[in-house]
Coordinates of C-alpha atoms in Angstrom, one line a residue:
X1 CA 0.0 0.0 0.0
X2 CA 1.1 3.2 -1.0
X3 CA -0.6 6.6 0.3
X4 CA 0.7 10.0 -0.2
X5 CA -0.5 13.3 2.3
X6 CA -0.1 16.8 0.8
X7 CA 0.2 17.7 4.7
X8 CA 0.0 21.5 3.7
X9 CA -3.3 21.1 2.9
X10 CA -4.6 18.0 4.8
X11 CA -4.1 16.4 7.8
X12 CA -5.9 12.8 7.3
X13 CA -8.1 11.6 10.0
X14 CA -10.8 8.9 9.8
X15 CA -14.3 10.3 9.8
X16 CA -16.4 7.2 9.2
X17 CA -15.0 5.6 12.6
X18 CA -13.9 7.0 16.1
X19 CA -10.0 7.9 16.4
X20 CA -8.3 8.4 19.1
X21 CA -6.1 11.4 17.7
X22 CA -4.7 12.7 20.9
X23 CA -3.7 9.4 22.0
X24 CA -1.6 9.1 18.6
X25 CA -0.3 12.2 18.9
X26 CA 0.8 11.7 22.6
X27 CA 2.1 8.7 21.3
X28 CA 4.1 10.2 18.6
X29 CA 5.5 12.7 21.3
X30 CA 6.3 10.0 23.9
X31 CA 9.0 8.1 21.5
X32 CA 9.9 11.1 19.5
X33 CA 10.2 14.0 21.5
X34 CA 10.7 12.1 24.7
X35 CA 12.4 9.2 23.6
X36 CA 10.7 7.2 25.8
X37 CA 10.1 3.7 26.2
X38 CA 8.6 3.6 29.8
X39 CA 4.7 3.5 29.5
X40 CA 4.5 5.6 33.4
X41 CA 5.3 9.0 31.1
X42 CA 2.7 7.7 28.4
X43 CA -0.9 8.5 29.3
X44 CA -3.0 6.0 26.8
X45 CA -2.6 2.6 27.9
X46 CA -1.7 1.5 24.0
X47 CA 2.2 -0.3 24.9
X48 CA 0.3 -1.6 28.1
X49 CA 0.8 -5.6 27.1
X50 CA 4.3 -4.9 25.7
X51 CA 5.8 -3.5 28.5
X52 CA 7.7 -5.6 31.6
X53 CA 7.0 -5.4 35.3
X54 CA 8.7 -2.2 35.6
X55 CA 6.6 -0.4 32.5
X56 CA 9.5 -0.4 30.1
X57 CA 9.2 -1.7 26.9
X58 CA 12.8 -2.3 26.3
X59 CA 15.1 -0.9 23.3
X60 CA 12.1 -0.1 21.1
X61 CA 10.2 3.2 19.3
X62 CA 12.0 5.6 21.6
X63 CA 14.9 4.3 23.1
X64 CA 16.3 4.0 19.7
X65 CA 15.4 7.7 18.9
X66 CA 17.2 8.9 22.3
X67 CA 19.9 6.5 22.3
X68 CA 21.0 7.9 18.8
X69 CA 19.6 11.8 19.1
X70 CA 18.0 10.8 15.7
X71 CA 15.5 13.6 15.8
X72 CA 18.2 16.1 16.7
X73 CA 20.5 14.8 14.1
X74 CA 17.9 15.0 11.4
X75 CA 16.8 18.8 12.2
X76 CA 20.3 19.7 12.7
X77 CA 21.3 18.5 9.5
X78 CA 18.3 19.8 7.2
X79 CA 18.8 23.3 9.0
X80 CA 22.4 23.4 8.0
X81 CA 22.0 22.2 4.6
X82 CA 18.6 21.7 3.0
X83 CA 19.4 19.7 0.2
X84 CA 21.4 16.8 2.2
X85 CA 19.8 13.5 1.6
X86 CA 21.1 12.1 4.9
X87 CA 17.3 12.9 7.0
X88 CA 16.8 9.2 7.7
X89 CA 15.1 8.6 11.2
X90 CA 15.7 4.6 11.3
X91 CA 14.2 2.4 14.4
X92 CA 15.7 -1.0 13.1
X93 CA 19.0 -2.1 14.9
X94 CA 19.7 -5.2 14.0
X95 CA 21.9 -5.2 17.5
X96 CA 18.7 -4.3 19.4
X97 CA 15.8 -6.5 17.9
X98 CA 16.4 -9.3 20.6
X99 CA 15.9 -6.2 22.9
X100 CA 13.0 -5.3 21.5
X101 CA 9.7 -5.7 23.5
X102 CA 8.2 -5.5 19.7
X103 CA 9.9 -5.3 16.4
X104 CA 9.1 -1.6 15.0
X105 CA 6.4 -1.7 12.2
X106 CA 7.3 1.7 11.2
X107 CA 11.0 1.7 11.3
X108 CA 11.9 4.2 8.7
X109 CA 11.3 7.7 7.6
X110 CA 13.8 10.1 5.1
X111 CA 13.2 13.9 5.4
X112 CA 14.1 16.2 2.7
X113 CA 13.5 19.3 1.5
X114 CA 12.0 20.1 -1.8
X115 CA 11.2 23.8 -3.2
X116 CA 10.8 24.7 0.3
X117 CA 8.8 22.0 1.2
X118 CA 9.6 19.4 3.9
X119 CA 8.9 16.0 2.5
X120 CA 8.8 12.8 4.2
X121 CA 9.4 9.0 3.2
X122 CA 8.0 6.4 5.6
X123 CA 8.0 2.8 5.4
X124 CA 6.5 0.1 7.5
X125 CA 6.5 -3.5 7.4
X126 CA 3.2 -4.3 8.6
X127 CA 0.2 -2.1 9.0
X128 CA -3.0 -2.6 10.5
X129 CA -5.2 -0.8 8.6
X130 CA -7.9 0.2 10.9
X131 CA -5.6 1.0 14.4
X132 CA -2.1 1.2 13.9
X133 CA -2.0 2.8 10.1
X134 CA -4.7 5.3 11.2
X135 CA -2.7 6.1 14.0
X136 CA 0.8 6.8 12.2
X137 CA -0.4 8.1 8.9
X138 CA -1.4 10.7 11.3
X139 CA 1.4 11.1 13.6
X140 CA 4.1 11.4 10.2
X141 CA 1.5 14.1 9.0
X142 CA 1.8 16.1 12.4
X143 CA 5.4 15.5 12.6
X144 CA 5.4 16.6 9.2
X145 CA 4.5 20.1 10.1
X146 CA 6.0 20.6 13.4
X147 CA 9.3 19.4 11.6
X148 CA 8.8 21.9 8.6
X149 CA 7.6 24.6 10.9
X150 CA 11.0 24.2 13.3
X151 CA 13.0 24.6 10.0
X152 CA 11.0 27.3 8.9
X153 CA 9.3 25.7 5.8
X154 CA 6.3 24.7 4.6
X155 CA 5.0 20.8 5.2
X156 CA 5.5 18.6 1.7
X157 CA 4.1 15.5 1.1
X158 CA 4.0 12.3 3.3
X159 CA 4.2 9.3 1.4
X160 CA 3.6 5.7 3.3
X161 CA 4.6 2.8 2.4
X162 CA 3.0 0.0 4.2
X163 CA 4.8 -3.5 2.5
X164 CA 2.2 -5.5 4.4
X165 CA -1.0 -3.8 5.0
X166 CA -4.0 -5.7 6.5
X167 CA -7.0 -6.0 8.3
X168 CA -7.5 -8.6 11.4
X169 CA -10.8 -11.0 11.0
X170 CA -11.6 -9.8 14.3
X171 CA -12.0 -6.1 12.6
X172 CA -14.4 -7.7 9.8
X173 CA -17.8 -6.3 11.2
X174 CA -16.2 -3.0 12.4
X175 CA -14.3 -2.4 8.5
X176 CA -18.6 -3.1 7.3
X177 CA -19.6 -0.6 9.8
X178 CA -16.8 1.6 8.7
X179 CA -17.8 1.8 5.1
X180 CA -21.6 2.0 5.1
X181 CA -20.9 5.0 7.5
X182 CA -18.0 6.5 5.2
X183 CA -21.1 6.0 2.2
X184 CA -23.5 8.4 4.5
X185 CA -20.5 10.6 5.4
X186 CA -20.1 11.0 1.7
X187 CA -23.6 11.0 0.7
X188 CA -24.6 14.7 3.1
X189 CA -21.5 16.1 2.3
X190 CA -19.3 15.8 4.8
X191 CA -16.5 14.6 3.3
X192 CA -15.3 14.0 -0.6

């Protein structure tokens, strides 16, 4: 699956189901502006069954963005040249997967600038749909323009690249629900 975001003028949220964005967006901030991987400093309960008896979910999501001051690294380097191609944020560490309470889904994303523009590449290698690709299509998008406004630029495009992209059978009835109420959504108007 392949879906690109002109985050500019978007910022893609589910309408035909109930999201939870504030939890993805504290979510996004817990691993990467905290770099966090203990689930006491994250208020949803979404790494809850991942974490050990202490809370910590080990060398995952935002250990590997502290450990390696990957977002720092990134904005540093896009601030002092804006065409470098070297913007890669990458949460796989071979070294670390043992480690790893779970291996990252989304584990890439390359920033660049374009015209201006802040773009962003990510890649994951499994998606679920419904919960976890709602959830970080919409984190990249606001990272997109928190990024882009820090460098003083305008948000570019988010493309997502999801090699495995799926729906659970236990999500069946709720993806039926889903669409009929996208088709009413659609049919007053409320969203094209």
């Amino acid at each position: 699956m392949i879906l690109a975001v002109d985050c500019d003028k978007e910022c893609p949220i589910l309408k035909s189901k109930k999201t939870f964005w504030k939890s993805s967006v504290e979510e996004a901030f817990w691993i990467f502006r905290d770099g966090s991987n203990d689930i006491h400093d994250l208020r949803p309960h979404i790494w809850d069954d991942w974490a050990d008896e202490n809370g910590i979910v080990a060398k995952t999501y935002g250990y590997q963005i502290k450990e390696y001051d990957q977002v720092n690294r990134v904005l540093n380097d896009l601030a002092r040249d804006s065409s470098t191609r070297r913007g890669v944020i990458d949460l796989w560490n071979n070294a670390d997967l043992p480690e790893m309470a779970i291996t990252p889904c989304v584990y890439t994303s390359v920033w660049d600038i374009v015209d201006g523009q802040l773009n962003v590449l990510v890649t994951s290698r499994s998606c679920d749909l419904l919960v976890g690709g709602v959830f970080n299509v919409f984190q990249y998008t606001v990272l997109n323009k928190l990024f882009a406004r820090h460098l003083g630029v305008k948000p570019g495009i988010l493309t997502f690249v999801a090699a495995d992209a799926h729906i659970y059978e236990n999500q069946f009835d709720g993806c039926d629900q889903m669409l009929k109420q996208y088709q009413v959504l659609l049919a007053i108007g409320i969203i094209r």
